[in-house]
Amino acid sequence: DSSEYSLYQIDREVSESWPELAREGILANIRDVAALDAAFGRTRPELVFHAAALKHVPIAEAHACEAVLTNVQGTRHVADLARQHGARAVVQISTDKAVNPTNVMGASKRLAESYCQALDRVAGEDTTRFLTVRFGNVLGSTGSVVPLFQRQLARGGPLTVTHPRMTRYFMTVREAVELVLQASAMGLDPETKAPAGGIYVLDMGEPVRILDLAKQMIRLAGLRPDEDIQIKFTRLRPGEKLYEEMFHDGEPLVQTPHRGIKLARPRAGEVETLGHAIDAIAALAGRQDDDAVRLRLQKLIPEYKGNRDTDRTAAAS
């Protein structure tokens, strides 16, 4: 982890819950290729679950360079070093925001998806596989709306909702972890015969209206919405959409043996071309040129138009 406190927390939690489990906490940033190379060289992991990313949409929108350096260049570091050090597989945790992205976070994650997909398409039987798992919001995770509503409830309200018609896909931490592991096992099973570079998409069920979630949390606290606790509508934040999607139109679905997991066929470029593109956008990010980074993302991800689509959606609503 790049956060000292987060590393301390997870190490303590693991030591208390599973004291017999061998573990090693490493303080490092995926942007630091030398530190990452040393960690891979020392530990020689067989499986790599890559979840490191900047995930908060408005913050990533305001800091496009930081988002690219972590989400894109950092992912490339992880992928390249995993292959170099002989890992069996890298499982990249992606997001529904990578589908038709209207924000820097989603566009950067889509570019990271593309690079891992391209690597998987050239992988042989004896080289590292790259599996991408895409899903929506995890209840109670960092940045989740649930802890925000809990804090607002504790203060007596109001609960803030950006738009009355905003919806999101949700699943629990347990559901997310179990399905990620099952998708990983499926991707490494030779009998599955999944297309190289495919994206595993977890079945999130039906999207939930954020307004309904806010009302339900108020009721669970034994209070009445709009009487005991007010709900205040703010506005869509930069880069936000009213709803999220799990698939792109260019990603036809393939059946899998697991009813909770869908597989989308790949739409990725060539590894060498994407590598040069990542080098170029990382150089812009290194110069802290947010505007240039956004423009380059729009060229690399054709469906990404900046947050102009978001502005039109908000105005039309």
PDB file of C-alpha atoms in Angstrom:
ATOM      1  CA  ASP A   1       0.000   0.000   0.000  1.00  0.00           C
ATOM      2  CA  SER A   2       1.075   3.602  -0.549  1.00  0.00           C
ATOM      3  CA  SER A   3      -0.719   4.676   2.648  1.00  0.00           C
ATOM      4  CA  GLU A   4       1.133   3.967   5.867  1.00  0.00           C
ATOM      5  CA  TYR A   5      -2.072   4.032   7.927  1.00  0.00           C
ATOM      6  CA  SER A   6      -4.003   1.778   5.533  1.00  0.00           C
ATOM      7  CA  LEU A   7      -1.137  -0.714   5.525  1.00  0.00           C
ATOM      8  CA  TYR A   8      -1.073  -0.680   9.332  1.00  0.00           C
ATOM      9  CA  GLN A   9      -4.854  -1.236   9.470  1.00  0.00           C
ATOM     10  CA  ILE A  10      -4.965  -4.202   7.097  1.00  0.00           C
ATOM     11  CA  ASP A  11      -1.892  -5.817   8.647  1.00  0.00           C
ATOM     12  CA  ARG A  12      -3.433  -5.544  12.108  1.00  0.00           C
ATOM     13  CA  GLU A  13      -6.793  -6.874  10.909  1.00  0.00           C
ATOM     14  CA  VAL A  14      -5.187  -9.896   9.256  1.00  0.00           C
ATOM     15  CA  SER A  15      -2.972 -10.614  12.259  1.00  0.00           C
ATOM     16  CA  GLU A  16      -5.959 -10.520  14.638  1.00  0.00           C
ATOM     17  CA  SER A  17      -8.319 -12.581  12.480  1.00  0.00           C
ATOM     18  CA  TRP A  18      -5.847 -15.094  11.010  1.00  0.00           C
ATOM     19  CA  PRO A  19      -2.737 -15.069  13.247  1.00  0.00           C
ATOM     20  CA  GLU A  20      -1.381 -18.271  11.664  1.00  0.00           C
ATOM     21  CA  LEU A  21      -1.354 -16.759   8.157  1.00  0.00           C
ATOM     22  CA  ALA A  22       2.058 -15.789   6.819  1.00  0.00           C
ATOM     23  CA  ARG A  23       2.016 -12.232   5.548  1.00  0.00           C
ATOM     24  CA  GLU A  24       4.218  -9.304   4.654  1.00  0.00           C
ATOM     25  CA  GLY A  25       3.085  -5.695   4.425  1.00  0.00           C
ATOM     26  CA  ILE A  26       5.006  -3.587   1.917  1.00  0.00           C
ATOM     27  CA  LEU A  27       4.878   0.197   1.895  1.00  0.00           C
ATOM     28  CA  ALA A  28       5.286   1.207  -1.738  1.00  0.00           C
ATOM     29  CA  ASN A  29       3.579   3.115  -4.535  1.00  0.00           C
ATOM     30  CA  ILE A  30       2.766   1.492  -7.885  1.00  0.00           C
ATOM     31  CA  ARG A  31       4.099   4.655  -9.545  1.00  0.00           C
ATOM     32  CA  ASP A  32       7.567   3.798  -8.178  1.00  0.00           C
ATOM     33  CA  VAL A  33       8.769   1.170 -10.626  1.00  0.00           C
ATOM     34  CA  ALA A  34      12.016   0.501  -8.713  1.00  0.00           C
ATOM     35  CA  ALA A  35      10.209  -0.194  -5.427  1.00  0.00           C
ATOM     36  CA  LEU A  36       7.656  -2.327  -7.235  1.00  0.00           C
ATOM     37  CA  ASP A  37      10.369  -4.290  -9.039  1.00  0.00           C
ATOM     38  CA  ALA A  38      12.089  -4.977  -5.722  1.00  0.00           C
ATOM     39  CA  ALA A  39       8.819  -6.182  -4.152  1.00  0.00           C
ATOM     40  CA  PHE A  40       8.056  -8.502  -7.085  1.00  0.00           C
ATOM     41  CA  GLY A  41      11.613  -9.805  -7.143  1.00  0.00           C
ATOM     42  CA  ARG A  42      11.587 -10.616  -3.430  1.00  0.00           C
ATOM     43  CA  THR A  43       8.103 -12.131  -3.140  1.00  0.00           C
ATOM     44  CA  ARG A  44       7.669 -13.713  -6.611  1.00  0.00           C
ATOM     45  CA  PRO A  45       3.838 -13.725  -6.440  1.00  0.00           C
ATOM     46  CA  GLU A  46       1.897 -16.328  -8.392  1.00  0.00           C
ATOM     47  CA  LEU A  47      -1.347 -14.328  -8.377  1.00  0.00           C
ATOM     48  CA  VAL A  48      -1.564 -10.536  -8.355  1.00  0.00           C
ATOM     49  CA  PHE A  49      -4.848  -8.813  -7.491  1.00  0.00           C
ATOM     50  CA  HIS A  50      -4.429  -5.264  -8.711  1.00  0.00           C
ATOM     51  CA  ALA A  51      -6.864  -2.934  -6.939  1.00  0.00           C
ATOM     52  CA  ALA A  52      -4.673   0.134  -6.459  1.00  0.00           C
ATOM     53  CA  ALA A  53      -6.275   3.191  -8.068  1.00  0.00           C
ATOM     54  CA  LEU A  54      -7.538   6.696  -7.535  1.00  0.00           C
ATOM     55  CA  LYS A  55     -11.281   6.045  -7.410  1.00  0.00           C
ATOM     56  CA  HIS A  56     -12.987   9.248  -6.244  1.00  0.00           C
ATOM     57  CA  VAL A  57     -14.570  10.805  -9.348  1.00  0.00           C
ATOM     58  CA  PRO A  58     -14.515  14.530  -8.414  1.00  0.00           C
ATOM     59  CA  ILE A  59     -10.987  14.355  -6.975  1.00  0.00           C
ATOM     60  CA  ALA A  60      -9.650  12.520 -10.027  1.00  0.00           C
ATOM     61  CA  GLU A  61     -11.470  15.049 -12.217  1.00  0.00           C
ATOM     62  CA  ALA A  62      -9.673  17.905 -10.473  1.00  0.00           C
ATOM     63  CA  HIS A  63      -6.308  16.083 -10.575  1.00  0.00           C
ATOM     64  CA  ALA A  64      -6.199  14.446 -13.997  1.00  0.00           C
ATOM     65  CA  CYS A  65      -2.419  14.038 -13.972  1.00  0.00           C
ATOM     66  CA  GLU A  66      -2.445  12.206 -10.646  1.00  0.00           C
ATOM     67  CA  ALA A  67      -5.222   9.899 -11.873  1.00  0.00           C
ATOM     68  CA  VAL A  68      -3.261   8.987 -15.011  1.00  0.00           C
ATOM     69  CA  LEU A  69       0.008   8.439 -13.155  1.00  0.00           C
ATOM     70  CA  THR A  70      -1.674   5.988 -10.772  1.00  0.00           C
ATOM     71  CA  ASN A  71      -4.464   4.394 -12.795  1.00  0.00           C
ATOM     72  CA  VAL A  72      -2.668   4.119 -16.133  1.00  0.00           C
ATOM     73  CA  GLN A  73       1.088   4.234 -15.657  1.00  0.00           C
ATOM     74  CA  GLY A  74       0.856   2.457 -12.297  1.00  0.00           C
ATOM     75  CA  THR A  75      -1.206  -0.334 -13.847  1.00  0.00           C
ATOM     76  CA  ARG A  76       1.352  -0.715 -16.611  1.00  0.00           C
ATOM     77  CA  HIS A  77       4.115  -1.024 -14.016  1.00  0.00           C
ATOM     78  CA  VAL A  78       2.205  -3.783 -12.206  1.00  0.00           C
ATOM     79  CA  ALA A  79       1.376  -5.625 -15.432  1.00  0.00           C
ATOM     80  CA  ASP A  80       4.851  -5.456 -16.948  1.00  0.00           C
ATOM     81  CA  LEU A  81       6.637  -6.468 -13.753  1.00  0.00           C
ATOM     82  CA  ALA A  82       4.220  -9.323 -13.064  1.00  0.00           C
ATOM     83  CA  ARG A  83       5.010 -10.740 -16.496  1.00  0.00           C
ATOM     84  CA  GLN A  84       8.727 -10.094 -16.060  1.00  0.00           C
ATOM     85  CA  HIS A  85       8.792 -11.937 -12.730  1.00  0.00           C
ATOM     86  CA  GLY A  86       6.742 -14.905 -13.906  1.00  0.00           C
ATOM     87  CA  ALA A  87       3.382 -14.391 -12.199  1.00  0.00           C
ATOM     88  CA  ARG A  88       0.723 -16.829 -13.336  1.00  0.00           C
ATOM     89  CA  ALA A  89      -1.996 -14.186 -13.534  1.00  0.00           C
ATOM     90  CA  VAL A  90      -2.831 -10.557 -12.842  1.00  0.00           C
ATOM     91  CA  VAL A  91      -6.427  -9.832 -11.890  1.00  0.00           C
ATOM     92  CA  GLN A  92      -7.216  -6.190 -12.517  1.00  0.00           C
ATOM     93  CA  ILE A  93     -10.131  -4.722 -10.579  1.00  0.00           C
ATOM     94  CA  SER A  94     -11.895  -2.247 -12.830  1.00  0.00           C
ATOM     95  CA  THR A  95     -15.124  -0.240 -12.643  1.00  0.00           C
ATOM     96  CA  ASP A  96     -18.403   0.346 -14.447  1.00  0.00           C
ATOM     97  CA  LYS A  97     -17.231   3.951 -14.839  1.00  0.00           C
ATOM     98  CA  ALA A  98     -14.853   2.703 -17.547  1.00  0.00           C
ATOM     99  CA  VAL A  99     -17.887   2.129 -19.806  1.00  0.00           C
ATOM    100  CA  ASN A 100     -18.673   5.210 -21.925  1.00  0.00           C
ATOM    101  CA  PRO A 101     -16.721   7.328 -19.419  1.00  0.00           C
ATOM    102  CA  THR A 102     -17.669  10.934 -18.747  1.00  0.00           C
ATOM    103  CA  ASN A 103     -14.874  11.485 -16.243  1.00  0.00           C
ATOM    104  CA  VAL A 104     -11.105  11.204 -15.969  1.00  0.00           C
ATOM    105  CA  MET A 105     -11.340   8.351 -13.484  1.00  0.00           C
ATOM    106  CA  GLY A 106     -13.405   6.209 -15.856  1.00  0.00           C
ATOM    107  CA  ALA A 107     -11.323   7.099 -18.912  1.00  0.00           C
ATOM    108  CA  SER A 108      -8.068   6.311 -17.104  1.00  0.00           C
ATOM    109  CA  LYS A 109      -9.440   2.959 -15.934  1.00  0.00           C
ATOM    110  CA  ARG A 110     -10.598   2.168 -19.474  1.00  0.00           C
ATOM    111  CA  LEU A 111      -7.084   2.840 -20.792  1.00  0.00           C
ATOM    112  CA  ALA A 112      -5.699   0.554 -18.080  1.00  0.00           C
ATOM    113  CA  GLU A 113      -8.230  -2.114 -19.085  1.00  0.00           C
ATOM    114  CA  SER A 114      -7.133  -1.822 -22.717  1.00  0.00           C
ATOM    115  CA  TYR A 115      -3.464  -2.347 -21.875  1.00  0.00           C
ATOM    116  CA  CYS A 116      -4.148  -5.450 -19.779  1.00  0.00           C
ATOM    117  CA  GLN A 117      -6.503  -6.809 -22.441  1.00  0.00           C
ATOM    118  CA  ALA A 118      -3.844  -6.328 -25.095  1.00  0.00           C
ATOM    119  CA  LEU A 119      -1.264  -8.139 -22.949  1.00  0.00           C
ATOM    120  CA  ASP A 120      -3.656 -11.034 -22.426  1.00  0.00           C
ATOM    121  CA  ARG A 121      -4.252 -11.373 -26.156  1.00  0.00           C
ATOM    122  CA  VAL A 122      -0.543 -11.978 -26.769  1.00  0.00           C
ATOM    123  CA  ALA A 123      -0.072 -14.230 -23.724  1.00  0.00           C
ATOM    124  CA  GLY A 124       0.943 -17.813 -24.420  1.00  0.00           C
ATOM    125  CA  GLU A 125       0.352 -20.914 -22.314  1.00  0.00           C
ATOM    126  CA  ASP A 126       3.529 -20.319 -20.308  1.00  0.00           C
ATOM    127  CA  THR A 127       3.177 -16.553 -19.858  1.00  0.00           C
ATOM    128  CA  THR A 128       1.191 -14.355 -17.519  1.00  0.00           C
ATOM    129  CA  ARG A 129      -2.571 -14.148 -18.031  1.00  0.00           C
ATOM    130  CA  PHE A 130      -4.313 -10.807 -17.504  1.00  0.00           C
ATOM    131  CA  LEU A 131      -7.899 -10.956 -16.266  1.00  0.00           C
ATOM    132  CA  THR A 132     -10.031  -7.851 -15.862  1.00  0.00           C
ATOM    133  CA  VAL A 133     -13.018  -7.887 -13.504  1.00  0.00           C
ATOM    134  CA  ARG A 134     -15.447  -4.992 -13.770  1.00  0.00           C
ATOM    135  CA  PHE A 135     -18.156  -4.082 -11.255  1.00  0.00           C
ATOM    136  CA  GLY A 136     -19.912  -1.128  -9.657  1.00  0.00           C
ATOM    137  CA  ASN A 137     -20.048   0.287  -6.147  1.00  0.00           C
ATOM    138  CA  VAL A 138     -19.192  -1.794  -3.089  1.00  0.00           C
ATOM    139  CA  LEU A 139     -21.224  -0.924  -0.015  1.00  0.00           C
ATOM    140  CA  GLY A 140     -19.069   0.365   2.820  1.00  0.00           C
ATOM    141  CA  SER A 141     -15.896   0.644   0.734  1.00  0.00           C
ATOM    142  CA  THR A 142     -13.677   3.709   0.632  1.00  0.00           C
ATOM    143  CA  GLY A 143     -15.634   6.523  -0.969  1.00  0.00           C
ATOM    144  CA  SER A 144     -18.974   4.694  -0.692  1.00  0.00           C
ATOM    145  CA  VAL A 145     -22.074   6.817  -0.152  1.00  0.00           C
ATOM    146  CA  VAL A 146     -23.149   4.682   2.820  1.00  0.00           C
ATOM    147  CA  PRO A 147     -20.493   5.954   5.294  1.00  0.00           C
ATOM    148  CA  LEU A 148     -21.310   9.493   4.121  1.00  0.00           C
ATOM    149  CA  PHE A 149     -25.009   8.999   4.889  1.00  0.00           C
ATOM    150  CA  GLN A 150     -24.097   7.467   8.264  1.00  0.00           C
ATOM    151  CA  ARG A 151     -22.050  10.539   9.214  1.00  0.00           C
ATOM    152  CA  GLN A 152     -24.818  12.861   8.059  1.00  0.00           C
ATOM    153  CA  LEU A 153     -27.387  10.894  10.065  1.00  0.00           C
ATOM    154  CA  ALA A 154     -25.209  11.103  13.169  1.00  0.00           C
ATOM    155  CA  ARG A 155     -25.167  14.903  12.790  1.00  0.00           C
ATOM    156  CA  GLY A 156     -28.945  15.048  12.439  1.00  0.00           C
ATOM    157  CA  GLY A 157     -28.944  15.544   8.667  1.00  0.00           C
ATOM    158  CA  PRO A 158     -29.571  16.570   6.067  1.00  0.00           C
ATOM    159  CA  LEU A 159     -28.611  13.664   3.821  1.00  0.00           C
ATOM    160  CA  THR A 160     -27.247  15.018   0.552  1.00  0.00           C
ATOM    161  CA  VAL A 161     -28.219  13.429  -2.763  1.00  0.00           C
ATOM    162  CA  THR A 162     -26.847  14.899  -5.968  1.00  0.00           C
ATOM    163  CA  HIS A 163     -29.930  14.217  -8.111  1.00  0.00           C
ATOM    164  CA  PRO A 164     -33.358  12.607  -7.443  1.00  0.00           C
ATOM    165  CA  ARG A 165     -32.973  10.248 -10.436  1.00  0.00           C
ATOM    166  CA  MET A 166     -29.382   9.177  -9.878  1.00  0.00           C
ATOM    167  CA  THR A 167     -28.895   5.391  -9.768  1.00  0.00           C
ATOM    168  CA  ARG A 168     -25.921   3.153  -9.035  1.00  0.00           C
ATOM    169  CA  TYR A 169     -25.136  -0.558  -8.977  1.00  0.00           C
ATOM    170  CA  PHE A 170     -24.287  -1.875  -5.508  1.00  0.00           C
ATOM    171  CA  MET A 171     -22.965  -5.075  -3.990  1.00  0.00           C
ATOM    172  CA  THR A 172     -21.534  -6.058  -0.618  1.00  0.00           C
ATOM    173  CA  VAL A 173     -17.835  -6.524   0.084  1.00  0.00           C
ATOM    174  CA  ARG A 174     -18.360 -10.266   0.522  1.00  0.00           C
ATOM    175  CA  GLU A 175     -20.197 -10.565  -2.798  1.00  0.00           C
ATOM    176  CA  ALA A 176     -17.504  -8.594  -4.597  1.00  0.00           C
ATOM    177  CA  VAL A 177     -14.621 -10.621  -3.155  1.00  0.00           C
ATOM    178  CA  GLU A 178     -16.247 -14.000  -3.797  1.00  0.00           C
ATOM    179  CA  LEU A 179     -17.162 -13.150  -7.380  1.00  0.00           C
ATOM    180  CA  VAL A 180     -13.694 -11.736  -8.093  1.00  0.00           C
ATOM    181  CA  LEU A 181     -12.145 -15.002  -6.875  1.00  0.00           C
ATOM    182  CA  GLN A 182     -14.603 -17.094  -8.890  1.00  0.00           C
ATOM    183  CA  ALA A 183     -13.991 -15.044 -12.026  1.00  0.00           C
ATOM    184  CA  SER A 184     -10.241 -15.440 -11.499  1.00  0.00           C
ATOM    185  CA  ALA A 185     -10.518 -19.209 -11.172  1.00  0.00           C
ATOM    186  CA  MET A 186     -12.745 -19.344 -14.247  1.00  0.00           C
ATOM    187  CA  GLY A 187     -10.293 -17.284 -16.273  1.00  0.00           C
ATOM    188  CA  LEU A 188      -7.441 -19.661 -15.439  1.00  0.00           C
ATOM    189  CA  ASP A 189      -9.453 -22.828 -16.108  1.00  0.00           C
ATOM    190  CA  PRO A 190      -8.444 -24.229 -19.544  1.00  0.00           C
ATOM    191  CA  GLU A 191     -11.873 -25.859 -19.900  1.00  0.00           C
ATOM    192  CA  THR A 192     -13.605 -22.471 -19.755  1.00  0.00           C
ATOM    193  CA  LYS A 193     -12.004 -21.434 -23.068  1.00  0.00           C
ATOM    194  CA  ALA A 194     -12.702 -17.762 -22.446  1.00  0.00           C
ATOM    195  CA  PRO A 195     -11.577 -15.394 -25.205  1.00  0.00           C
ATOM    196  CA  ALA A 196      -8.201 -13.812 -24.483  1.00  0.00           C
ATOM    197  CA  GLY A 197      -8.586 -10.252 -23.261  1.00  0.00           C
ATOM    198  CA  GLY A 198     -12.194 -10.714 -22.208  1.00  0.00           C
ATOM    199  CA  ILE A 199     -13.618  -8.712 -19.328  1.00  0.00           C
ATOM    200  CA  TYR A 200     -15.418 -10.491 -16.519  1.00  0.00           C
ATOM    201  CA  VAL A 201     -18.429  -8.458 -15.465  1.00  0.00           C
ATOM    202  CA  LEU A 202     -20.068  -9.261 -12.165  1.00  0.00           C
ATOM    203  CA  ASP A 203     -23.861  -9.374 -12.100  1.00  0.00           C
ATOM    204  CA  MET A 204     -24.801  -6.368  -9.981  1.00  0.00           C
ATOM    205  CA  GLY A 205     -28.548  -6.922 -10.178  1.00  0.00           C
ATOM    206  CA  GLU A 206     -30.781  -3.917 -10.719  1.00  0.00           C
ATOM    207  CA  PRO A 207     -29.453  -0.387 -10.155  1.00  0.00           C
ATOM    208  CA  VAL A 208     -30.559   1.347  -6.965  1.00  0.00           C
ATOM    209  CA  ARG A 209     -31.818   4.921  -6.754  1.00  0.00           C
ATOM    210  CA  ILE A 210     -29.569   6.856  -4.374  1.00  0.00           C
ATOM    211  CA  LEU A 211     -32.649   8.707  -3.102  1.00  0.00           C
ATOM    212  CA  ASP A 212     -34.271   5.381  -2.136  1.00  0.00           C
ATOM    213  CA  LEU A 213     -31.081   4.296  -0.378  1.00  0.00           C
ATOM    214  CA  ALA A 214     -31.041   7.545   1.615  1.00  0.00           C
ATOM    215  CA  LYS A 215     -34.690   7.101   2.671  1.00  0.00           C
ATOM    216  CA  GLN A 216     -34.095   3.478   3.666  1.00  0.00           C
ATOM    217  CA  MET A 217     -31.116   4.390   5.829  1.00  0.00           C
ATOM    218  CA  ILE A 218     -33.195   7.046   7.588  1.00  0.00           C
ATOM    219  CA  ARG A 219     -35.959   4.494   8.262  1.00  0.00           C
ATOM    220  CA  LEU A 220     -33.445   1.917   9.535  1.00  0.00           C
ATOM    221  CA  ALA A 221     -32.330   4.532  12.053  1.00  0.00           C
ATOM    222  CA  GLY A 222     -35.927   4.679  13.326  1.00  0.00           C
ATOM    223  CA  LEU A 223     -36.567   8.092  11.802  1.00  0.00           C
ATOM    224  CA  ARG A 224     -38.857   9.520   9.117  1.00  0.00           C
ATOM    225  CA  PRO A 225     -37.535  10.898   5.833  1.00  0.00           C
ATOM    226  CA  ASP A 226     -38.342  14.578   5.221  1.00  0.00           C
ATOM    227  CA  GLU A 227     -39.771  14.895   8.739  1.00  0.00           C
ATOM    228  CA  ASP A 228     -37.127  13.863  11.259  1.00  0.00           C
ATOM    229  CA  ILE A 229     -34.283  13.967   8.724  1.00  0.00           C
ATOM    230  CA  GLN A 230     -34.267  16.139   5.625  1.00  0.00           C
ATOM    231  CA  ILE A 231     -32.905  15.099   2.243  1.00  0.00           C
ATOM    232  CA  LYS A 232     -31.160  17.866   0.335  1.00  0.00           C
ATOM    233  CA  PHE A 233     -30.533  17.746  -3.411  1.00  0.00           C
ATOM    234  CA  THR A 234     -27.278  19.298  -4.505  1.00  0.00           C
ATOM    235  CA  ARG A 235     -26.168  18.840  -8.122  1.00  0.00           C
ATOM    236  CA  LEU A 236     -24.126  16.473 -10.252  1.00  0.00           C
ATOM    237  CA  ARG A 237     -20.464  16.882  -9.474  1.00  0.00           C
ATOM    238  CA  PRO A 238     -17.849  17.254 -12.239  1.00  0.00           C
ATOM    239  CA  GLY A 239     -17.658  14.047 -14.259  1.00  0.00           C
ATOM    240  CA  GLU A 240     -20.689  12.364 -12.667  1.00  0.00           C
ATOM    241  CA  LYS A 241     -23.412  10.560 -14.633  1.00  0.00           C
ATOM    242  CA  LEU A 242     -27.002   9.955 -13.603  1.00  0.00           C
ATOM    243  CA  TYR A 243     -26.541   6.242 -14.251  1.00  0.00           C
ATOM    244  CA  GLU A 244     -23.733   3.792 -14.905  1.00  0.00           C
ATOM    245  CA  GLU A 245     -23.403   0.997 -17.479  1.00  0.00           C
ATOM    246  CA  MET A 246     -21.691  -2.373 -17.201  1.00  0.00           C
ATOM    247  CA  PHE A 247     -21.025  -3.007 -20.918  1.00  0.00           C
ATOM    248  CA  HIS A 248     -20.051  -1.060 -24.015  1.00  0.00           C
ATOM    249  CA  ASP A 249     -21.999  -1.649 -27.243  1.00  0.00           C
ATOM    250  CA  GLY A 250     -18.800  -3.028 -28.764  1.00  0.00           C
ATOM    251  CA  GLU A 251     -18.456  -5.722 -26.077  1.00  0.00           C
ATOM    252  CA  PRO A 252     -20.724  -8.667 -27.049  1.00  0.00           C
ATOM    253  CA  LEU A 253     -21.411 -11.043 -24.180  1.00  0.00           C
ATOM    254  CA  VAL A 254     -20.258 -14.645 -23.844  1.00  0.00           C
ATOM    255  CA  GLN A 255     -21.984 -17.149 -21.569  1.00  0.00           C
ATOM    256  CA  THR A 256     -20.042 -18.449 -18.558  1.00  0.00           C
ATOM    257  CA  PRO A 257     -20.710 -21.426 -16.259  1.00  0.00           C
ATOM    258  CA  HIS A 258     -21.413 -19.032 -13.373  1.00  0.00           C
ATOM    259  CA  ARG A 259     -24.758 -17.238 -13.354  1.00  0.00           C
ATOM    260  CA  GLY A 260     -23.285 -14.295 -11.427  1.00  0.00           C
ATOM    261  CA  ILE A 261     -20.497 -13.647 -13.935  1.00  0.00           C
ATOM    262  CA  LYS A 262     -20.782 -12.425 -17.505  1.00  0.00           C
ATOM    263  CA  LEU A 263     -17.951 -12.226 -20.000  1.00  0.00           C
ATOM    264  CA  ALA A 264     -17.524  -9.394 -22.485  1.00  0.00           C
ATOM    265  CA  ARG A 265     -15.450  -9.968 -25.618  1.00  0.00           C
ATOM    266  CA  PRO A 266     -12.378  -7.736 -25.880  1.00  0.00           C
ATOM    267  CA  ARG A 267     -12.013  -4.502 -27.806  1.00  0.00           C
ATOM    268  CA  ALA A 268      -8.353  -3.619 -27.377  1.00  0.00           C
ATOM    269  CA  GLY A 269      -5.459  -2.323 -29.446  1.00  0.00           C
ATOM    270  CA  GLU A 270      -1.934  -3.603 -29.864  1.00  0.00           C
ATOM    271  CA  VAL A 271       0.433  -3.781 -26.900  1.00  0.00           C
ATOM    272  CA  GLU A 272       3.219  -1.783 -28.542  1.00  0.00           C
ATOM    273  CA  THR A 273       0.870   0.980 -29.703  1.00  0.00           C
ATOM    274  CA  LEU A 274      -0.774   1.246 -26.298  1.00  0.00           C
ATOM    275  CA  GLY A 275       2.619   1.243 -24.609  1.00  0.00           C
ATOM    276  CA  HIS A 276       3.754   4.248 -26.644  1.00  0.00           C
ATOM    277  CA  ALA A 277       0.449   5.997 -25.935  1.00  0.00           C
ATOM    278  CA  ILE A 278       0.858   5.433 -22.198  1.00  0.00           C
ATOM    279  CA  ASP A 279       4.425   6.740 -22.311  1.00  0.00           C
ATOM    280  CA  ALA A 280       3.188   9.906 -24.018  1.00  0.00           C
ATOM    281  CA  ILE A 281       0.282  10.616 -21.667  1.00  0.00           C
ATOM    282  CA  ALA A 282       2.438   9.798 -18.619  1.00  0.00           C
ATOM    283  CA  ALA A 283       4.975  12.365 -19.825  1.00  0.00           C
ATOM    284  CA  LEU A 284       2.217  14.988 -19.997  1.00  0.00           C
ATOM    285  CA  ALA A 285       1.029  13.972 -16.528  1.00  0.00           C
ATOM    286  CA  GLY A 286       4.577  14.235 -15.214  1.00  0.00           C
ATOM    287  CA  ARG A 287       4.585  17.870 -16.357  1.00  0.00           C
ATOM    288  CA  GLN A 288       1.342  18.417 -14.414  1.00  0.00           C
ATOM    289  CA  ASP A 289      -0.532  19.526 -17.541  1.00  0.00           C
ATOM    290  CA  ASP A 290      -4.106  18.555 -16.636  1.00  0.00           C
ATOM    291  CA  ASP A 291      -5.667  20.080 -19.753  1.00  0.00           C
ATOM    292  CA  ALA A 292      -3.281  18.261 -22.092  1.00  0.00           C
ATOM    293  CA  VAL A 293      -3.907  15.006 -20.243  1.00  0.00           C
ATOM    294  CA  ARG A 294      -7.679  15.360 -20.650  1.00  0.00           C
ATOM    295  CA  LEU A 295      -7.319  16.074 -24.359  1.00  0.00           C
ATOM    296  CA  ARG A 296      -5.015  13.076 -24.833  1.00  0.00           C
ATOM    297  CA  LEU A 297      -7.479  10.833 -22.965  1.00  0.00           C
ATOM    298  CA  GLN A 298     -10.220  11.950 -25.367  1.00  0.00           C
ATOM    299  CA  LYS A 299      -8.053  10.908 -28.326  1.00  0.00           C
ATOM    300  CA  LEU A 300      -7.156   7.547 -26.786  1.00  0.00           C
ATOM    301  CA  ILE A 301     -10.678   6.718 -25.560  1.00  0.00           C
ATOM    302  CA  PRO A 302     -13.032   7.784 -28.402  1.00  0.00           C
ATOM    303  CA  GLU A 303     -16.199   7.495 -26.300  1.00  0.00           C
ATOM    304  CA  TYR A 304     -14.779   9.848 -23.663  1.00  0.00           C
ATOM    305  CA  LYS A 305     -15.787  13.448 -24.372  1.00  0.00           C
ATOM    306  CA  GLY A 306     -14.780  15.037 -21.087  1.00  0.00           C
ATOM    307  CA  ASN A 307     -17.580  16.052 -18.754  1.00  0.00           C
ATOM    308  CA  ARG A 308     -19.556  17.908 -21.411  1.00  0.00           C
ATOM    309  CA  ASP A 309     -21.986  14.989 -21.612  1.00  0.00           C
ATOM    310  CA  THR A 310     -22.502  15.244 -17.873  1.00  0.00           C
ATOM    311  CA  ASP A 311     -23.244  18.950 -18.159  1.00  0.00           C
ATOM    312  CA  ARG A 312     -25.870  18.296 -20.840  1.00  0.00           C
ATOM    313  CA  THR A 313     -27.443  15.530 -18.779  1.00  0.00           C
ATOM    314  CA  ALA A 314     -27.699  17.802 -15.751  1.00  0.00           C
ATOM    315  CA  ALA A 315     -29.157  20.653 -17.818  1.00  0.00           C
ATOM    316  CA  ALA A 316     -31.728  18.396 -19.494  1.00  0.00           C
ATOM    317  CA  SER A 317     -32.907  17.028 -16.156  1.00  0.00           C
TER     318      SER A 317
END
